[in-house]
Short mmCIF file of C-alpha atoms in Angstrom, two decimals:
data_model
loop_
_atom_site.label_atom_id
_atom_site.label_comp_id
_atom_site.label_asym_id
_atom_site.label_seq_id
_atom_site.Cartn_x
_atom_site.Cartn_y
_atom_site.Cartn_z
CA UNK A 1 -11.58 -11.57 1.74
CA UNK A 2 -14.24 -10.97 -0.29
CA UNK A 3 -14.31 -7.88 -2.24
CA UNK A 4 -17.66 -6.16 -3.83
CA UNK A 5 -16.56 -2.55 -4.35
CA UNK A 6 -13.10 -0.98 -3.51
CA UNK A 7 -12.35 2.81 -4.34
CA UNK A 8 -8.76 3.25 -5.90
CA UNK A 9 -7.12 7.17 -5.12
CA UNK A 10 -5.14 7.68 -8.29
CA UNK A 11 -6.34 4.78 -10.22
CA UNK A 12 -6.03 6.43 -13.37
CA UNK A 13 -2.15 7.00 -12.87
CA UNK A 14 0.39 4.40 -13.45
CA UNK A 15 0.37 1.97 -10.60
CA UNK A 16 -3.68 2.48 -10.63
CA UNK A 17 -4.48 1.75 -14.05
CA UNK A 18 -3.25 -1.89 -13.13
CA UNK A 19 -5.47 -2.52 -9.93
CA UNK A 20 -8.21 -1.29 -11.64
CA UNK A 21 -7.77 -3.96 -13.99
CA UNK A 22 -7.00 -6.43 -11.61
CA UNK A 23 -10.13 -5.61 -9.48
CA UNK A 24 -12.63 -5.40 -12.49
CA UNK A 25 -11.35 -8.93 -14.21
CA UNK A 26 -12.48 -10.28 -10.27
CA UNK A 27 -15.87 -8.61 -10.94
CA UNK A 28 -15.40 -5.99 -8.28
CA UNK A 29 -17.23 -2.67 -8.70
CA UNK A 30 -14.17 -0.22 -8.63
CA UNK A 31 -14.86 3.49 -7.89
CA UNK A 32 -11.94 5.60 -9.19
CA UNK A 33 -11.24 9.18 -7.37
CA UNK A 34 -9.21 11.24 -9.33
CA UNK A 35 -9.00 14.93 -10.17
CA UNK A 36 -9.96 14.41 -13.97
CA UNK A 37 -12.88 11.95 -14.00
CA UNK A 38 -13.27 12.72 -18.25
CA UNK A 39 -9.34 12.03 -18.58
CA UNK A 40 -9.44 8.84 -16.24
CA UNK A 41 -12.34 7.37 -18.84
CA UNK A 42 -9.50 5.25 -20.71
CA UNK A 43 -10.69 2.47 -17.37
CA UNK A 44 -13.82 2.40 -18.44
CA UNK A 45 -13.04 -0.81 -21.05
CA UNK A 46 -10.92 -2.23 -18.42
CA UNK A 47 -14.07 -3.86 -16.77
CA UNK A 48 -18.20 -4.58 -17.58
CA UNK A 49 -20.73 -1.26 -18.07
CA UNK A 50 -20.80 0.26 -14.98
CA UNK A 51 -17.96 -1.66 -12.84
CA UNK A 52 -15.73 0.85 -13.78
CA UNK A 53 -16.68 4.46 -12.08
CA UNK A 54 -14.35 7.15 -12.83
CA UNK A 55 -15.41 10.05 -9.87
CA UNK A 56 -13.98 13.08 -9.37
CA UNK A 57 -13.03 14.18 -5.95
CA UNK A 58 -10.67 16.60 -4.54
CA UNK A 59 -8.74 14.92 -1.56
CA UNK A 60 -8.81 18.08 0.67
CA UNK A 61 -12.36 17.99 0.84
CA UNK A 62 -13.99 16.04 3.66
CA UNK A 63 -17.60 15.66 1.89
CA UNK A 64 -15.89 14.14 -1.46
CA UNK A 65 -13.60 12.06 0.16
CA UNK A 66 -16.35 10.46 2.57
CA UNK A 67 -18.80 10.17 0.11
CA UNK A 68 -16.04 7.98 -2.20
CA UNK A 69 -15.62 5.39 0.35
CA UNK A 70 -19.26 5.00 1.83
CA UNK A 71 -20.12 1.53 1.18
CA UNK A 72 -16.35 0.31 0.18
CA UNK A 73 -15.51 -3.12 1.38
CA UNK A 74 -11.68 -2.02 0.77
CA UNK A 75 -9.98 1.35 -0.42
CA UNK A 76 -6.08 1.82 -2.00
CA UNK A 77 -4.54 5.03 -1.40
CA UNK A 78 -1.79 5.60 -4.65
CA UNK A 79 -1.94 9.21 -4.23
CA UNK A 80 1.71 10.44 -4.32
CA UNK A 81 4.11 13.22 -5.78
CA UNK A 82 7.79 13.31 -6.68
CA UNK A 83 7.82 17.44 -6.53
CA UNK A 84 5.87 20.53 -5.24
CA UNK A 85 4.02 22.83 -6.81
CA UNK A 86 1.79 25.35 -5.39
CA UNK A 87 -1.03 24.00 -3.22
CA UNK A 88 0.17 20.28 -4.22
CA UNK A 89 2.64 20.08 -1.19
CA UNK A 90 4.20 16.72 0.03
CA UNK A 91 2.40 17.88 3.36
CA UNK A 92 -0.58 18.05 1.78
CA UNK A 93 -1.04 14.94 -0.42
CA UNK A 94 1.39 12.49 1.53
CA UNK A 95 0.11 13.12 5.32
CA UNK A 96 -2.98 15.34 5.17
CA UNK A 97 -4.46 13.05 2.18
CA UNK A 98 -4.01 9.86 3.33
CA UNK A 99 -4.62 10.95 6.98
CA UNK A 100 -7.98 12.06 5.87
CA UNK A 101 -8.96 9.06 3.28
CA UNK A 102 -7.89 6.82 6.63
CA UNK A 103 -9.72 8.49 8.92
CA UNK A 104 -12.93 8.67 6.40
CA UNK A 105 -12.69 5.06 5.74
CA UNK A 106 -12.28 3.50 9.13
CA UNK A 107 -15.48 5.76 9.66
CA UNK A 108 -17.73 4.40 6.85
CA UNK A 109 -16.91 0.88 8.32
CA UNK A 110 -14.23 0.36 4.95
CA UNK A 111 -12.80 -3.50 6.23
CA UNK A 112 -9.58 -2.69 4.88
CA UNK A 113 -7.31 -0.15 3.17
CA UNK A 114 -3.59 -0.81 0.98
CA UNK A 115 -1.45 2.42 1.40
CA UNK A 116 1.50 2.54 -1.36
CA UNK A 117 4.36 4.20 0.38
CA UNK A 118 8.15 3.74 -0.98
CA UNK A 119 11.20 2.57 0.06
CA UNK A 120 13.32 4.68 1.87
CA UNK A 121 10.00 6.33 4.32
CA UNK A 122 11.75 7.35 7.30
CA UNK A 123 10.77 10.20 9.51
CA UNK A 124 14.61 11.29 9.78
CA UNK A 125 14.74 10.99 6.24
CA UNK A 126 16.98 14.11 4.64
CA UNK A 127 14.68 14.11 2.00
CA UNK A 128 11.04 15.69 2.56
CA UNK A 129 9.62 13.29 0.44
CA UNK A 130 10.86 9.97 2.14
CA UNK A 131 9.76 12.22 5.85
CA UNK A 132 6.40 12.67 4.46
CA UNK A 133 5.81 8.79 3.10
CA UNK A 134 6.35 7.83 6.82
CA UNK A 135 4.13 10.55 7.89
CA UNK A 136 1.64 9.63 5.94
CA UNK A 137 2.33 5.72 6.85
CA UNK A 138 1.75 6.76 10.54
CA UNK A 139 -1.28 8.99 9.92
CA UNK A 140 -2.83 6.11 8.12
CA UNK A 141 -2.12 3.51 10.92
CA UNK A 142 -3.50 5.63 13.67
CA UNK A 143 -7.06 5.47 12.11
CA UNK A 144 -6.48 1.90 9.98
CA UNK A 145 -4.13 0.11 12.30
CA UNK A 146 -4.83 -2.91 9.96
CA UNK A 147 -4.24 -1.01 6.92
CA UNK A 148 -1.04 -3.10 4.81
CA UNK A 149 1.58 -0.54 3.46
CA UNK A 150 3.44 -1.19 0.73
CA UNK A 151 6.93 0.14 -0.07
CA UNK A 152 8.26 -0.54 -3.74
CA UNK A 153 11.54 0.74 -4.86
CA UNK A 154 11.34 2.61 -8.91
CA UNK A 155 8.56 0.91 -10.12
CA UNK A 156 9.00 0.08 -14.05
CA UNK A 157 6.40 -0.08 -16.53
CA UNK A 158 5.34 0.88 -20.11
CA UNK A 159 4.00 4.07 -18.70
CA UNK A 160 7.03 4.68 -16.24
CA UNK A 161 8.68 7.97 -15.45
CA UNK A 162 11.92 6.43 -14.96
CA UNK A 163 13.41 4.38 -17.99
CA UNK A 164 11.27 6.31 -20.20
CA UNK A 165 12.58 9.20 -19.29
CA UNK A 166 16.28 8.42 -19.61
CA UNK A 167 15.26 6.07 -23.26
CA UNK A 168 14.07 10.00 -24.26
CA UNK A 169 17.60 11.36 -23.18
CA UNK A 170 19.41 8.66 -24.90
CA UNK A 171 17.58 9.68 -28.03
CA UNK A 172 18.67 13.34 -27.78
CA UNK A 173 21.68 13.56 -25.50
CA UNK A 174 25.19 12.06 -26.60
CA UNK A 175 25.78 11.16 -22.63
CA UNK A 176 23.74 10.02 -19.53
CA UNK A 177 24.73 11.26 -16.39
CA UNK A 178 24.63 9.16 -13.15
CA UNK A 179 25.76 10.68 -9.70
CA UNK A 180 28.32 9.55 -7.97
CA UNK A 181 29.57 10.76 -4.53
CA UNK A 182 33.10 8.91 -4.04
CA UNK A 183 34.43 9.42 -7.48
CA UNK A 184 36.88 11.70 -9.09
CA UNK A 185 39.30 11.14 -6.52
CA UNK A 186 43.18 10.07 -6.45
CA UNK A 187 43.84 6.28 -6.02
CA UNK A 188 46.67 3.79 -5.97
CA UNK A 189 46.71 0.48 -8.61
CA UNK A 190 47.69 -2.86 -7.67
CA UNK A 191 51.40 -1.60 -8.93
CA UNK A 192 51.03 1.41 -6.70
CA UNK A 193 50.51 3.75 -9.40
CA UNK A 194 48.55 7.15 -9.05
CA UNK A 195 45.31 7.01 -10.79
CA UNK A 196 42.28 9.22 -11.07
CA UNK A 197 38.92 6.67 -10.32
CA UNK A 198 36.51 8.93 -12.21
CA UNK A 199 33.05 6.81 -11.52
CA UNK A 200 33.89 5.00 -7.90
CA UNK A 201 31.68 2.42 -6.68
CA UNK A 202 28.84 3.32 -9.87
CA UNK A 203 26.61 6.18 -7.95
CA UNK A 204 23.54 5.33 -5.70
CA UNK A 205 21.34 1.68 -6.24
CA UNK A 206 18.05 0.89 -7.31
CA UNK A 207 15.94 -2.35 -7.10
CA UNK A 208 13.41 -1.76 -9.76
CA UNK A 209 10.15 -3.24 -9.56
CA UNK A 210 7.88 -3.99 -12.06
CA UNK A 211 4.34 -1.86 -12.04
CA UNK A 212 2.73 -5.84 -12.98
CA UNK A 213 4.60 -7.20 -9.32
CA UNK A 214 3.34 -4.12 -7.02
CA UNK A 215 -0.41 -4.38 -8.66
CA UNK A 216 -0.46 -8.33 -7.72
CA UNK A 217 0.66 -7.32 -3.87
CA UNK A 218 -1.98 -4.98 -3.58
CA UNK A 219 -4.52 -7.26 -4.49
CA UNK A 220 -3.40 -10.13 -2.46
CA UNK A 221 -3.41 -7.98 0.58
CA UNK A 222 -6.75 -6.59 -0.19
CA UNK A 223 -7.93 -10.31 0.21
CA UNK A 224 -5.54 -11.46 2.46
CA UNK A 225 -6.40 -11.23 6.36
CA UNK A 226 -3.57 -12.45 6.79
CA UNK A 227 -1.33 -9.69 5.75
CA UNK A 228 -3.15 -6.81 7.30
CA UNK A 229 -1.47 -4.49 9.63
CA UNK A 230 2.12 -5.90 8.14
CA UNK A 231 4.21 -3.13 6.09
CA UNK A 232 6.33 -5.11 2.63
CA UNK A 233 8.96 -3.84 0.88
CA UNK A 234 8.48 -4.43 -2.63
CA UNK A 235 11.98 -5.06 -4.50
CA UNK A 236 13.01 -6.60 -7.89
CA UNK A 237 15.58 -9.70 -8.06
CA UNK A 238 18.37 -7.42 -9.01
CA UNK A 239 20.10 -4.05 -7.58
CA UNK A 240 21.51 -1.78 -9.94
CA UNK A 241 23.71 0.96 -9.54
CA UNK A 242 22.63 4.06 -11.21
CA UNK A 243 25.37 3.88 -13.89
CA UNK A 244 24.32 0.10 -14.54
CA UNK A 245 20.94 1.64 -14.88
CA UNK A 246 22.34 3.86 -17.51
CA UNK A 247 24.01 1.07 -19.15
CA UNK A 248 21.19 -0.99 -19.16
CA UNK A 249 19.32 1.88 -20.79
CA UNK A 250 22.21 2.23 -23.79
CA UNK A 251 21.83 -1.42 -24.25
CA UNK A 252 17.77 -1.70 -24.61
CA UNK A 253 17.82 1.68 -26.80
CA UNK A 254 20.61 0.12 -29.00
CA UNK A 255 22.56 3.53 -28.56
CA UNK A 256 26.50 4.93 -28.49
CA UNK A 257 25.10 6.99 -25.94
CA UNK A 258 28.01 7.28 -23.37
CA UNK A 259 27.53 6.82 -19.85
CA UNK A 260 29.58 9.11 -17.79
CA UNK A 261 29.80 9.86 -13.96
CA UNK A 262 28.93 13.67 -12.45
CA UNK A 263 30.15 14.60 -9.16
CA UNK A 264 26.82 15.47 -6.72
CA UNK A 265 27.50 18.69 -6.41
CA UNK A 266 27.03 19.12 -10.45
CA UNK A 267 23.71 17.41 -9.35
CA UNK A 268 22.66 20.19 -6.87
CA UNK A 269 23.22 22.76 -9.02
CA UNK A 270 21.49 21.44 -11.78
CA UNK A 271 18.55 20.91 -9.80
CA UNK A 272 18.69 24.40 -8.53
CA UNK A 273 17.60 25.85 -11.71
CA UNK A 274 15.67 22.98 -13.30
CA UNK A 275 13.12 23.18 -10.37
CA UNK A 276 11.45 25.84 -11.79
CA UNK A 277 10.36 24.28 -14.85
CA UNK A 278 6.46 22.96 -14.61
CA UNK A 279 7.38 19.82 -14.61
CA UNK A 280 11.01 19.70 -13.38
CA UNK A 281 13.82 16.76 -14.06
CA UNK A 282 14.75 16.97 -10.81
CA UNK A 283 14.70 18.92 -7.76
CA UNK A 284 16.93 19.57 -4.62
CA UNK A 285 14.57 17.58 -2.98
CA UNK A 286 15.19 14.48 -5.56
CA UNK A 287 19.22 14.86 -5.10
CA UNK A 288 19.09 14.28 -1.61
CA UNK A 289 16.84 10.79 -2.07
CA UNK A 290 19.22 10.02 -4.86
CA UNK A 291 22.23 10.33 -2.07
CA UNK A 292 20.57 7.38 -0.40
CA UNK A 293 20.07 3.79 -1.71
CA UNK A 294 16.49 2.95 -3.34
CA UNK A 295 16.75 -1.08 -1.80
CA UNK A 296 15.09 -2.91 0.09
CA UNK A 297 16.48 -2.97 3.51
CA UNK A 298 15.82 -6.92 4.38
CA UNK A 299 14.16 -5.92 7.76
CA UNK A 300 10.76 -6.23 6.51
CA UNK A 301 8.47 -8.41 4.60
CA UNK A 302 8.56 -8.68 0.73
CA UNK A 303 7.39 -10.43 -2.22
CA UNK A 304 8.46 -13.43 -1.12
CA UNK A 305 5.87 -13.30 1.94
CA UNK A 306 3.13 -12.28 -0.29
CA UNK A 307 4.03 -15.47 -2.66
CA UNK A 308 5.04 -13.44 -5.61
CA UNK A 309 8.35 -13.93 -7.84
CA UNK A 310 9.29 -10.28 -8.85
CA UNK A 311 9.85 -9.74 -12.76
CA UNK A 312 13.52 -9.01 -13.78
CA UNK A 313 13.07 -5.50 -15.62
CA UNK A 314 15.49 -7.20 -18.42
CA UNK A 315 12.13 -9.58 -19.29
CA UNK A 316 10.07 -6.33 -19.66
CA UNK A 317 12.07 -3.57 -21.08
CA UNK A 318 12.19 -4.75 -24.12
CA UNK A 319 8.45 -4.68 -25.03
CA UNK A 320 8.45 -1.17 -24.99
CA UNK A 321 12.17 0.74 -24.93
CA UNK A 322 12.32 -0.19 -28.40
CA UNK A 323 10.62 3.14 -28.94
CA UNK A 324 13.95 4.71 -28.33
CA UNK A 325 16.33 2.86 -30.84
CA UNK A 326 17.38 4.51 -34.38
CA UNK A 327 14.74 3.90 -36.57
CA UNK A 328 17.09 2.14 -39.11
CA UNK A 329 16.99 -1.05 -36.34
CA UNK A 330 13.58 -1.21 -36.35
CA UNK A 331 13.15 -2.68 -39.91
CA UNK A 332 11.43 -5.44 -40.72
CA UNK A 333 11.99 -6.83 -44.22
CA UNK A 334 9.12 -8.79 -45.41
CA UNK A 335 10.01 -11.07 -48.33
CA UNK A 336 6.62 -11.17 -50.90
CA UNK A 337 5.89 -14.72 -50.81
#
């Protein structure tokens, strides 16, 4: 399919930054609708003078959000959030939003759309986030039943929220938590011995993708006919457990950081108070998606359909969790020659 101008909802975050990219190095003219047009100016570079149009709309207004997609040959919808706060409500931005941008774009005559959902969207989700995706993935389908909907696991990145954030801890914390709901619990050894099994099967998996691997399956079902109408689950090559996660995180960060297990309920407490903080580490909300694998299920399509190998996050991490080591193993000697 080919593309003249897409507009990108949240290009200027971290998945967005990357289509952008993508889109502008294939000459497209990208509009970019975000909240901060002057912050979101960083794209400009990414493409020619002029490809690159940061605009500022507010996704609750019909006007703004019409006016973005008038004359779009295609339109991604990244707009997402892992928490609430005030009038930003999982209602609001993962059903209303994309229900709206949908409805807007089927009506300016947009060919196709690319909705980024996330694993685990499921209407009888415990977790209002995960209800909310699937909401939005319905909403979406009603007015774009040939929109494609992506669903990547934790997507990891340079800019990511998610080994970044635990590289930070490392730095200032002698332990990292993970979760675990079937540990610290009486067991028998192979000699029949009573033993305590503190971290049990490792706490809840992950499939991290990289942000590189979800950019390149947007794009190819923005041209792709094919591919329209189909929902993909976007997966890396490995699961990890959440303490392998943590481990992994000790071993990029070059850290005696020990990893240790916490019991769920330690979890739910924590986020109890921490939800209150502007930009919380976790809410109740987040414990009950972390009580539920983040893998792909193997029902639907993934990167293998698209024709994409998915980047093993040990290839990546080290280009930038170096940040987090002791600066005494960052040397470099240079010898005067």
């Amino acid at each position: 399919m080919a593309l003249r101008r897409v507009t990108v909802f949240g290009g200027s975050g971290f998945i967005g930054r990357q289509i952008v990219q993508r889109l502008a190095s294939q000459g497209v003219r990208v509009r970019v609708a975000v909240r901060d047009p002057i912050g979101a100016e960083f794209l400009k570079p990414l493409g020619d003078l002029g490809q690159i149009a940061p605009m500022k709309v507010n996704v609750m207004d019909e006007a703004a959000v019409a006016r973005v997609v008038d004359g779009a040959d295609g339109v991604v919808n990244l707009i997402g959030i892992l928490y609430e706060k005030g009038r930003r409500t999982f209602q609001a931005l993962h059903v209303d939003a994309a229900e709206r941008i949908a409805r807007l774009s089927a009506a300016a005559g947009v060919a196709h759309m690319v909705q980024i959902s996330a694993i685990g969207a499921d209407t009888n989700a415990a977790a209002k986030y995960a209800r909310t995706k699937a909401e939005g993935e319905a909403a979406v389908r009603r007015h774009m039943p040939a929109a494609s909907i992506l669903r990547p696991s934790v997507v990891f990145g340079p800019h990511d929220d998610f080994f970044n954030l635990f590289g930070g801890m490392s730095r200032l914390l002698p332990v990292l938590p993970y979760y675990v709901k079937d540990g610290f619990r009486l067991v028998r050894d192979e000699q029949g011995r009573r033993a305590i099994d503190l971290g049990g099967s490792g706490g809840p998996r992950f499939q991290p993708v990289y942000v590189g691997d979800v950019a390149d399956a947007a794009m190819t079902c923005l041209q792709t006919p094919a591919f329209q109408g189909q929902t993909f689950e976007l997966g890396g090559p490995r699961a990890y457990t959440m303490r392998e996660i943590m481990e992994l995180v000790v071993e990029q960060t070059e850290r005696s950081t020990h990893v240790v297990p916490v019991p769920f309920w330690v979890a739910r407490v924590q986020a109890s108070v921490l939800q209150v903080m502007p930009k919380p580490l976790i809410t109740p909300d987040q414990v009950k998606l972390l009580e539920t694998d983040n893998i792909v299920s193997g029902t639907l399509p993934g990167f293998e359909a698209l024709g994409i190998e998915p980047t093993a996050a040990e290839a990546v991490l080290p280009t930038y969790m170096n940040r987090f080591r002791p600066h005494h193993r960052n040397v470099i000697l240079r010898v005067p020659g």
